């Protein structure tokens, strides 16, 4: 069973790396501002109002850019779920 368990672990690692690469590729195809806002919001945990002020756009534009990112990532997830 150890061999089987190790094999499953490696399979998950490969799948995880492939998914991470696809996420990176998906994010790279997005407009720079949307990608920047996503990183500030989700990775930097920066409030939307603060992002808007620093970038010089409205909060609704921040929200719109985040929706674009979330839609692209949701579409990617659907493709992974189909496989």
Tab-separated table of N, CA and C in Angstrom:
chain	number	residue	atom	x	y	z
A	1	UNK	N	0.822	-1.205	0.000
A	1	UNK	CA	0.000	0.000	0.000
A	1	UNK	C	0.862	1.263	0.000
A	2	UNK	N	2.097	1.175	0.551
A	2	UNK	CA	2.963	2.363	0.575
A	2	UNK	C	3.265	2.836	-0.844
A	3	UNK	N	3.551	1.906	-1.738
A	3	UNK	CA	3.844	2.255	-3.127
A	3	UNK	C	2.645	2.940	-3.773
A	4	UNK	N	1.459	2.400	-3.524
A	4	UNK	CA	0.238	2.985	-4.075
A	4	UNK	C	0.030	4.390	-3.515
A	5	UNK	N	0.216	4.533	-2.210
A	5	UNK	CA	0.040	5.826	-1.557
A	5	UNK	C	1.047	6.834	-2.092
A	6	UNK	N	2.290	6.420	-2.255
A	6	UNK	CA	3.317	7.315	-2.794
A	6	UNK	C	2.988	7.722	-4.219
A	7	UNK	N	2.498	6.767	-4.993
A	7	UNK	CA	2.126	7.057	-6.372
A	7	UNK	C	0.976	8.065	-6.424
A	8	UNK	N	-0.012	7.892	-5.563
A	8	UNK	CA	-1.137	8.820	-5.512
A	8	UNK	C	-0.662	10.220	-5.110
A	9	UNK	N	0.266	10.266	-4.164
A	9	UNK	CA	0.803	11.551	-3.725
A	9	UNK	C	1.512	12.274	-4.857
A	10	UNK	N	2.303	11.531	-5.629
A	10	UNK	CA	3.001	12.136	-6.767
A	10	UNK	C	2.000	12.602	-7.821
A	11	UNK	N	0.963	11.825	-8.050
A	11	UNK	CA	-0.064	12.197	-9.027
A	11	UNK	C	-0.729	13.502	-8.613
A	12	UNK	N	-1.027	13.630	-7.336
A	12	UNK	CA	-1.641	14.875	-6.835
A	12	UNK	C	-0.691	16.052	-6.983
A	13	UNK	N	0.595	15.815	-6.708
A	13	UNK	CA	1.578	16.889	-6.844
A	13	UNK	C	1.658	17.376	-8.287
A	14	UNK	N	1.690	16.431	-9.226
A	14	UNK	CA	1.745	16.800	-10.638
A	14	UNK	C	0.488	17.566	-11.032
A	15	UNK	N	-0.671	17.072	-10.611
A	15	UNK	CA	-1.937	17.745	-10.923
A	15	UNK	C	-1.952	19.144	-10.313
A	16	UNK	N	-1.461	19.271	-9.109
A	16	UNK	CA	-1.411	20.574	-8.447
A	16	UNK	C	-0.503	21.541	-9.174
A	17	UNK	N	0.646	21.042	-9.632
A	17	UNK	CA	1.563	21.899	-10.390
A	17	UNK	C	0.934	22.322	-11.711
A	18	UNK	N	0.259	21.378	-12.371
A	18	UNK	CA	-0.393	21.708	-13.642
A	18	UNK	C	-1.478	22.764	-13.432
A	19	UNK	N	-2.247	22.614	-12.373
A	19	UNK	CA	-3.294	23.585	-12.091
A	19	UNK	C	-2.678	24.953	-11.800
A	20	UNK	N	-1.616	24.979	-10.992
A	20	UNK	CA	-0.954	26.244	-10.675
A	20	UNK	C	-0.431	26.909	-11.942
A	21	UNK	N	0.125	26.122	-12.852
A	21	UNK	CA	0.623	26.671	-14.113
A	21	UNK	C	-0.525	27.245	-14.938
A	22	UNK	N	-1.659	26.569	-14.949
A	22	UNK	CA	-2.820	27.058	-15.691
A	22	UNK	C	-3.374	28.338	-15.066
A	23	UNK	N	-3.385	28.405	-13.740
A	23	UNK	CA	-3.834	29.629	-13.058
A	23	UNK	C	-2.906	30.778	-13.431
A	24	UNK	N	-1.592	30.529	-13.376
A	24	UNK	CA	-0.633	31.569	-13.742
A	24	UNK	C	-0.838	32.030	-15.180
A	25	UNK	N	-1.055	31.077	-16.090
A	25	UNK	CA	-1.263	31.416	-17.504
A	25	UNK	C	-2.553	32.212	-17.683
A	26	UNK	N	-3.598	31.819	-16.961
A	26	UNK	CA	-4.873	32.535	-17.039
A	26	UNK	C	-4.704	33.962	-16.538
A	27	UNK	N	-4.035	34.125	-15.414
A	27	UNK	CA	-3.812	35.466	-14.869
A	27	UNK	C	-2.951	36.299	-15.813
A	28	UNK	N	-1.984	35.676	-16.461
A	28	UNK	CA	-1.087	36.408	-17.362
A	28	UNK	C	-1.829	36.957	-18.576
A	29	UNK	N	-2.925	36.316	-18.964
A	29	UNK	CA	-3.700	36.776	-20.121
A	29	UNK	C	-4.628	37.948	-19.783
A	30	UNK	N	-4.805	38.226	-18.521
A	30	UNK	CA	-5.693	39.312	-18.099
A	30	UNK	C	-4.997	40.658	-18.245
A	31	UNK	N	-5.783	41.736	-18.341
A	31	UNK	CA	-5.169	43.074	-18.375
A	31	UNK	C	-4.319	43.306	-17.110
A	32	UNK	N	-3.250	44.059	-17.284
A	32	UNK	CA	-2.318	44.307	-16.172
A	32	UNK	C	-3.027	44.847	-14.934
A	33	UNK	N	-3.924	45.819	-15.140
A	33	UNK	CA	-4.596	46.427	-13.986
A	33	UNK	C	-5.440	45.404	-13.233
A	34	UNK	N	-6.181	44.566	-13.952
A	34	UNK	CA	-7.016	43.548	-13.300
A	34	UNK	C	-6.145	42.577	-12.509
A	35	UNK	N	-5.035	42.181	-13.102
A	35	UNK	CA	-4.114	41.260	-12.415
A	35	UNK	C	-3.529	41.919	-11.162
A	36	UNK	N	-3.142	43.181	-11.280
A	36	UNK	CA	-2.593	43.917	-10.140
A	36	UNK	C	-3.620	44.030	-9.010
A	37	UNK	N	-4.850	44.366	-9.389
A	37	UNK	CA	-5.909	44.508	-8.389
A	37	UNK	C	-6.181	43.172	-7.708
A	38	UNK	N	-6.202	42.101	-8.478
A	38	UNK	CA	-6.405	40.769	-7.898
A	38	UNK	C	-5.317	40.449	-6.879
A	39	UNK	N	-4.069	40.696	-7.255
A	39	UNK	CA	-2.963	40.411	-6.327
A	39	UNK	C	-3.063	41.272	-5.064
A	40	UNK	N	-3.372	42.523	-5.236
A	40	UNK	CA	-3.499	43.406	-4.069
A	40	UNK	C	-4.630	42.938	-3.150
A	41	UNK	N	-5.745	42.547	-3.759
A	41	UNK	CA	-6.936	42.166	-2.997
A	41	UNK	C	-6.788	40.792	-2.344
A	42	UNK	N	-6.459	39.779	-3.141
A	42	UNK	CA	-6.486	38.404	-2.649
A	42	UNK	C	-5.187	37.981	-1.981
A	43	UNK	N	-4.062	38.448	-2.492
A	43	UNK	CA	-2.783	38.025	-1.928
A	43	UNK	C	-2.306	39.028	-0.889
A	44	UNK	N	-2.470	40.312	-1.209
A	44	UNK	CA	-2.044	41.351	-0.284
A	44	UNK	C	-3.089	41.701	0.756
A	45	UNK	N	-4.304	41.170	0.613
A	45	UNK	CA	-5.403	41.403	1.552
A	45	UNK	C	-5.679	42.901	1.742
A	46	UNK	N	-5.546	43.641	0.654
A	46	UNK	CA	-5.753	45.083	0.684
A	46	UNK	C	-7.227	45.384	0.424
A	47	UNK	N	-7.836	46.259	1.192
A	47	UNK	CA	-9.244	46.603	0.981
A	47	UNK	C	-9.471	47.250	-0.385
A	48	UNK	N	-10.632	47.008	-0.965
A	48	UNK	CA	-10.949	47.539	-2.296
A	48	UNK	C	-10.895	49.062	-2.336
A	49	UNK	N	-11.370	49.696	-1.295
A	49	UNK	CA	-11.357	51.167	-1.250
A	49	UNK	C	-9.921	51.701	-1.308
A	50	UNK	N	-9.021	51.037	-0.607
A	50	UNK	CA	-7.612	51.441	-0.604
A	50	UNK	C	-6.984	51.206	-1.981
A	51	UNK	N	-7.306	50.078	-2.597
A	51	UNK	CA	-6.801	49.792	-3.944
A	51	UNK	C	-7.269	50.882	-4.902
A	52	UNK	N	-8.546	51.214	-4.838
A	52	UNK	CA	-9.107	52.241	-5.720
A	52	UNK	C	-8.369	53.566	-5.556
A	53	UNK	N	-8.134	53.947	-4.324
A	53	UNK	CA	-7.451	55.215	-4.048
A	53	UNK	C	-6.025	55.186	-4.609
A	54	UNK	N	-5.295	54.098	-4.352
A	54	UNK	CA	-3.900	54.008	-4.792
A	54	UNK	C	-3.768	53.924	-6.309
A	55	UNK	N	-4.708	53.224	-6.962
A	55	UNK	CA	-4.631	53.051	-8.411
A	55	UNK	C	-5.245	54.255	-9.133
A	56	UNK	N	-6.095	54.998	-8.420
A	56	UNK	CA	-6.717	56.179	-9.018
A	56	UNK	C	-7.960	55.859	-9.825
A	57	UNK	N	-8.721	54.862	-9.353
A	57	UNK	CA	-9.959	54.459	-10.017
A	57	UNK	C	-11.058	54.344	-8.966
A	58	UNK	N	-12.285	54.160	-9.430
A	58	UNK	CA	-13.404	54.033	-8.491
A	58	UNK	C	-13.445	52.614	-7.904
A	59	UNK	N	-14.128	52.489	-6.783
A	59	UNK	CA	-14.316	51.176	-6.160
A	59	UNK	C	-15.095	50.269	-7.110
A	60	UNK	N	-16.050	50.820	-7.839
A	60	UNK	CA	-16.816	49.981	-8.766
A	60	UNK	C	-15.928	49.444	-9.893
A	61	UNK	N	-14.915	50.192	-10.288
A	61	UNK	CA	-13.978	49.693	-11.302
A	61	UNK	C	-13.114	48.585	-10.717
A	62	UNK	N	-12.726	48.731	-9.468
A	62	UNK	CA	-11.991	47.655	-8.785
A	62	UNK	C	-12.861	46.393	-8.779
A	63	UNK	N	-14.113	46.555	-8.401
A	63	UNK	CA	-15.030	45.405	-8.353
A	63	UNK	C	-15.202	44.778	-9.734
A	64	UNK	N	-15.304	45.603	-10.756
A	64	UNK	CA	-15.461	45.118	-12.125
A	64	UNK	C	-14.228	44.328	-12.571
A	65	UNK	N	-13.046	44.856	-12.262
A	65	UNK	CA	-11.815	44.144	-12.622
A	65	UNK	C	-11.713	42.816	-11.869
A	66	UNK	N	-12.106	42.808	-10.607
A	66	UNK	CA	-12.077	41.552	-9.846
A	66	UNK	C	-13.055	40.542	-10.431
A	67	UNK	N	-14.225	41.005	-10.877
A	67	UNK	CA	-15.183	40.093	-11.513
A	67	UNK	C	-14.590	39.442	-12.754
A	68	UNK	N	-13.843	40.211	-13.536
A	68	UNK	CA	-13.191	39.665	-14.730
A	68	UNK	C	-12.236	38.537	-14.351
A	69	UNK	N	-11.465	38.765	-13.294
A	69	UNK	CA	-10.504	37.750	-12.847
A	69	UNK	C	-11.251	36.520	-12.349
A	70	UNK	N	-12.258	36.727	-11.519
A	70	UNK	CA	-13.001	35.591	-10.960
A	70	UNK	C	-13.699	34.792	-12.054
A	71	UNK	N	-14.205	35.474	-13.076
A	71	UNK	CA	-14.847	34.776	-14.187
A	71	UNK	C	-13.829	33.913	-14.936
A	72	UNK	N	-12.665	34.474	-15.201
A	72	UNK	CA	-11.616	33.714	-15.897
A	72	UNK	C	-11.199	32.499	-15.077
A	73	UNK	N	-11.060	32.662	-13.762
A	73	UNK	CA	-10.665	31.538	-12.903
A	73	UNK	C	-11.784	30.510	-12.782
A	74	UNK	N	-13.040	30.968	-12.777
A	74	UNK	CA	-14.176	30.035	-12.726
A	74	UNK	C	-14.231	29.199	-13.999
A	75	UNK	N	-13.968	29.824	-15.144
A	75	UNK	CA	-13.946	29.086	-16.407
A	75	UNK	C	-12.826	28.052	-16.407
A	76	UNK	N	-11.681	28.422	-15.860
A	76	UNK	CA	-10.569	27.479	-15.746
A	76	UNK	C	-10.956	26.304	-14.861
A	77	UNK	N	-11.601	26.594	-13.754
A	77	UNK	CA	-12.022	25.518	-12.840
A	77	UNK	C	-13.003	24.569	-13.527
A	78	UNK	N	-13.919	25.120	-14.296
A	78	UNK	CA	-14.862	24.275	-15.032
A	78	UNK	C	-14.129	23.320	-15.968
A	79	UNK	N	-13.097	23.838	-16.648
A	79	UNK	CA	-12.318	22.971	-17.549
A	79	UNK	C	-11.622	21.859	-16.767
A	80	UNK	N	-11.096	22.184	-15.590
A	80	UNK	CA	-10.440	21.161	-14.768
A	80	UNK	C	-11.451	20.135	-14.261
A	81	UNK	N	-12.622	20.612	-13.891
A	81	UNK	CA	-13.659	19.700	-13.380
A	81	UNK	C	-14.141	18.732	-14.462
A	82	UNK	N	-14.076	19.177	-15.722
A	82	UNK	CA	-14.506	18.322	-16.831
A	82	UNK	C	-13.510	17.213	-17.131
A	83	UNK	N	-12.258	17.429	-16.760
A	83	UNK	CA	-11.209	16.443	-17.073
A	83	UNK	C	-11.243	15.266	-16.148
